[in-house]
Amino acid sequence: MRTIEWIDGHIDVVDQTALPQQRRVALHAASDVVEAIRRMVVRGAPALGAMGALGVALAAARSAELGYDPDAVRTDARRIAEARPTAAHLRWAVQQVLPVLPRGPEAVLAAAQAVVDADVRACATLSRLGAALLRSYVGDRPMVLHTHCNAGAMACVEWGTALGVVRALHADALIKMVMVGETRPLLQGSRITAVELAGLGVPHQVVVDSAGPSLIASGEIDAVIVGADRIAANYDVVNKVGTYPLALAAARAGIPFVVAAPSATIDLDTPTGAAVPIEYRDPDEVLLVGGWRMAPAESGALNPAFDVTPADLVTAIVTEARVIEPHARPDGQVNVAHAVTVPAMRRSGSLDVRAI
Ligand code: MRU
C-alpha cells in the first residue's frame, strides 16, 4: 500500500510521528496538509512532494464545494509550499500542478496524481540503477552499507531512494548488513528505517549517529548510501543533519559516498549548498527525550534539521535518469574527495546504464 493516497476526496497518509506504531490519518483541508507537513506526520523529500501536489488537489476540491476559486487555491498552495523550507520537492511539486488550476479540481487532481505516479516510477528506476552502481564500486559480493535518516518507502510513496537501492541489492542477496544511524533528534533511522528493513528481512543494526564516522574508519563499511532533500546546481547535497560527517569519513576511508534521489531533487536555481535555507526546528526536539528533559532548564538548544555535504565529497548521485559522478577522473576511475586516491575506490566492475 502507498504511504500517501487520495481516497474518496481526502488524503490518507501514514502518520510517521507514531512509527513504529502503524497509524493512518485522514487530511480533509489544506490547513490539515500544512499542519501534517510541519509536524512531520509526513516527511522525507519525495513524500513531501507527493503531499504538496495532492495538497493543492485537496484545496481545489474543497474550493469547488463553495464555488471554485483558483485564486483561493493558489493562496493555499503557497502556504503548503512554505510549510517546510529545505526539501526541493515540496515547492517543485506544487509548481507542477499550479498551471492547471484554471481547468478545475479534477484536472488538478489528475496533475497531482501524475506527480505521485512519476515519483513511484523514478524511485523504482533509480533503485535498480543505484544497485548496479554499488555493484560496480564494491563488487558482486554481499556488502555492508551505512545509511542515515530514512530514505525508504515512508520518505517517498513506495519503494524509496537509498533504501530502494538497498532493497534491490537485497533481492540479489548482496546485502550483508546495513548500519542505520539512529538520526537524532527525531530518530528517523531507528523508528522508520529499521522498521522498513525489518519488514523486508534485510539484516541491519542501529548505531548512534556519532558512531558512524569511526565505523567507517574501521574499514568495516563498503559504502555510504543516503537520500537527499535538495541537490544544488554544483551538486552540493543537502540531507539530514549528520550526513556531512559520514561523507567526510567516507572520503578519508576511501569508500564510495553515494546519494540516491529523483532528479526533481536537483534544484538548478540553487547555485550551491550555501544558498539552501536550512530548517531550524524546535529546541525541545533536542532537549526532551520521551517527554523528559535531558538538560538543565537554563540550557537552550540549536536544532538544524539538515546539513550540506560539499560536492567534492560526493562519489555519485543516482537519479532515475543518470548517474552523476561529480569528480570522475578522466581515466574512468572513480574518486572520492579530491585529495584521496585509494585503490578500494577503483571501480571493480562495469556499469552499463543502458542495461538497467
Ligand atoms: O526531516 P526529514 O525527516 O523530512 O528529513 C528527511 C531526510 O533528510 C531524508 O534523508 C531525505 O529526505 C531523503 S528521503 C528519500
Short mmCIF file of C-alpha atoms and ligand atoms in Angstrom, two decimals, residues 16 40 42-48 84 87 89 123 148-152 154-156 160-163 183 186 188 192 226-230 238-241 243 260-262 265 279 281 305-306, ligand 1:
data_model
loop_
_atom_site.label_atom_id
_atom_site.label_comp_id
_atom_site.label_asym_id
_atom_site.label_seq_id
_atom_site.Cartn_x
_atom_site.Cartn_y
_atom_site.Cartn_z
CA GLN A 16 5.16 9.00 10.69
CA MET A 40 6.32 15.74 10.21
CA VAL A 42 4.59 13.24 6.51
CA ARG A 43 8.32 13.74 5.96
CA GLY A 44 11.08 12.84 3.54
CA ALA A 45 11.67 14.83 0.38
CA PRO A 46 9.70 12.83 -2.24
CA ALA A 47 6.83 12.24 0.21
CA LEU A 48 6.69 16.00 0.78
CA ARG A 84 8.97 23.28 5.27
CA ALA A 87 13.40 19.94 0.54
CA HIS A 89 10.33 18.56 -3.83
CA CYS A 123 12.26 5.56 -7.22
CA HIS A 148 21.31 7.79 7.68
CA CYS A 149 17.82 9.09 8.39
CA ASN A 150 15.07 7.45 6.35
CA ALA A 151 15.11 7.35 2.59
CA GLY A 152 12.74 4.42 2.23
CA MET A 154 7.99 6.16 4.12
CA ALA A 155 10.04 9.06 2.79
CA CYS A 156 8.57 8.55 -0.67
CA GLY A 160 12.28 4.54 -1.52
CA THR A 161 15.53 6.06 -2.76
CA ALA A 162 18.58 4.99 -0.70
CA LEU A 163 16.59 2.14 0.84
CA THR A 183 19.18 10.02 13.47
CA LEU A 186 13.59 12.52 15.81
CA GLN A 188 14.02 8.51 11.68
CA ILE A 192 11.43 4.27 10.44
CA VAL A 226 21.83 8.27 1.63
CA GLY A 227 18.97 10.22 0.09
CA ALA A 228 18.82 13.99 -0.34
CA ASP A 229 16.43 16.82 0.36
CA ARG A 230 17.95 19.16 -2.18
CA VAL A 238 21.61 18.84 1.48
CA ASN A 239 20.37 15.98 3.62
CA LYS A 240 19.50 15.14 7.22
CA VAL A 241 21.92 16.64 9.73
CA THR A 243 25.18 13.25 6.72
CA ALA A 260 20.15 8.34 -4.39
CA ALA A 261 17.47 10.88 -5.29
CA PRO A 262 14.89 11.55 -8.01
CA THR A 265 15.79 16.88 -6.05
CA GLU A 279 15.33 24.45 8.62
CA ARG A 281 13.33 23.17 14.36
CA ALA A 305 17.48 19.67 10.65
CA PHE A 306 19.86 19.39 7.67
O1 MRU B 1 13.39 15.95 8.30
P1 MRU B 1 13.07 14.80 7.39
O2 MRU B 1 12.83 13.52 8.11
O3 MRU B 1 11.96 15.15 6.42
O4 MRU B 1 14.39 14.62 6.56
C1 MRU B 1 14.43 13.60 5.59
C2 MRU B 1 15.80 13.36 5.08
O5 MRU B 1 16.71 14.09 5.34
C3 MRU B 1 15.94 12.23 4.12
O6 MRU B 1 17.19 11.67 4.24
C4 MRU B 1 15.76 12.80 2.71
O7 MRU B 1 14.52 13.42 2.61
C5 MRU B 1 15.87 11.79 1.68
S1 MRU B 1 14.30 10.96 1.58
C6 MRU B 1 14.20 9.99 0.26
#
